[in-house]
Amino acid sequence: MITLYQALMLILNVVWFIMIAHIIMSWLINFQVLNIRQPLVAQIWFGLNRLLEPLYTPIRRFLPNMGGLDLAPLVMFIIVIILQRALINNAGFFYGF
């Protein structure tokens, strides 16, 4: 059971860092620090989009249209934090206490 706990925490941490990279990259693209026409930037950007769109799409269905403001990453951050806290608070179950 400890392995399951550690695997779930690792997955949540990886999702967390991928989301941070995606958000920072979106800011850099919007402020024209990075150019999406560069092949490496385009590959990283589209790769991150392919990874995160399955997570964001169900959330976007429930959120109202805010124009240019996308709140799906914020909601996903909150979900990841809640899942991490739930795992940490129930770690005794995984450790057999």
Coordinates of C-alpha atoms in Angstrom, one line a residue:
M1 CA 0.0 0.0 0.0
I2 CA 2.9 2.3 0.6
T3 CA 3.9 2.0 -3.1
L4 CA 0.4 3.0 -4.1
Y5 CA 0.5 6.1 -1.9
Q6 CA 3.9 7.1 -3.3
A7 CA 2.8 6.5 -6.9
L8 CA -0.3 8.7 -6.4
M9 CA 1.8 11.4 -4.8
L10 CA 4.3 11.2 -7.6
I11 CA 1.6 11.5 -10.3
L12 CA 0.1 14.5 -8.6
N13 CA 3.5 16.2 -8.2
V14 CA 4.3 15.6 -11.9
V15 CA 0.9 17.0 -12.9
W16 CA 1.6 20.0 -10.7
F17 CA 4.9 20.8 -12.3
I18 CA 3.6 20.3 -15.9
M19 CA 0.8 22.7 -15.1
I20 CA 3.2 25.3 -13.8
A21 CA 5.4 24.9 -16.9
H22 CA 2.3 25.3 -19.1
I23 CA 1.1 28.4 -17.3
I24 CA 4.6 30.1 -17.4
M25 CA 5.0 29.2 -21.0
S26 CA 1.6 30.6 -21.9
W27 CA 2.5 33.9 -20.2
L28 CA 5.8 34.0 -22.1
I29 CA 4.0 33.4 -25.4
N30 CA 1.3 36.0 -24.7
F31 CA 3.9 38.6 -23.7
Q32 CA 5.9 37.7 -26.9
V33 CA 9.0 36.6 -25.0
L34 CA 8.7 33.2 -26.8
N35 CA 7.7 32.8 -30.4
I36 CA 5.5 29.8 -31.3
R37 CA 6.9 29.8 -34.8
Q38 CA 10.2 28.5 -33.4
P39 CA 10.2 24.6 -33.8
L40 CA 11.4 23.8 -30.3
V41 CA 8.9 26.2 -28.6
A42 CA 6.1 24.9 -30.8
Q43 CA 6.9 21.3 -29.9
I44 CA 7.0 21.9 -26.2
W45 CA 3.8 24.1 -26.3
F46 CA 1.8 21.6 -28.3
G47 CA 3.1 18.7 -26.2
L48 CA 2.0 20.4 -23.0
N49 CA -1.4 21.2 -24.5
R50 CA -1.9 17.6 -25.5
L51 CA -1.0 16.5 -22.0
L52 CA -3.3 19.0 -20.2
E53 CA -6.3 19.4 -22.5
P54 CA -7.9 16.1 -21.3
L55 CA -7.7 17.5 -17.7
Y56 CA -9.0 21.0 -18.6
T57 CA -11.8 20.1 -21.0
P58 CA -14.2 18.7 -18.4
I59 CA -13.6 21.7 -16.2
R60 CA -14.2 24.1 -19.0
R61 CA -17.6 22.6 -19.6
F62 CA -18.8 23.7 -16.1
L63 CA -17.1 27.1 -16.0
P64 CA -18.8 30.1 -17.5
N65 CA -17.2 31.8 -20.5
M66 CA -15.0 34.5 -19.1
G67 CA -13.7 35.9 -22.5
G68 CA -10.0 35.7 -22.6
L69 CA -9.6 34.5 -19.0
D70 CA -9.2 30.7 -18.6
L71 CA -9.9 29.6 -15.1
A72 CA -9.5 25.9 -15.8
P73 CA -5.9 25.7 -14.7
L74 CA -6.8 27.4 -11.4
V75 CA -9.6 24.9 -10.7
M76 CA -7.2 22.1 -11.7
F77 CA -4.6 23.4 -9.2
I78 CA -7.3 23.4 -6.5
I79 CA -8.3 19.8 -7.4
V80 CA -4.6 18.7 -7.3
I81 CA -4.1 20.4 -3.9
I82 CA -7.3 18.8 -2.5
L83 CA -6.2 15.3 -3.7
Q84 CA -2.7 15.7 -2.3
R85 CA -4.1 16.8 1.1
A86 CA -6.6 13.9 1.1
L87 CA -3.7 11.5 0.5
I88 CA -1.5 13.1 3.2
N89 CA -4.3 13.1 5.7
N90 CA -5.1 9.4 5.0
A91 CA -1.4 8.3 4.8
G92 CA -2.0 6.2 7.9
F93 CA -4.3 3.9 5.9
F94 CA -1.5 3.3 3.4
Y95 CA 1.1 2.7 6.1
G96 CA -1.1 0.3 8.0
F97 CA -1.8 2.4 11.1

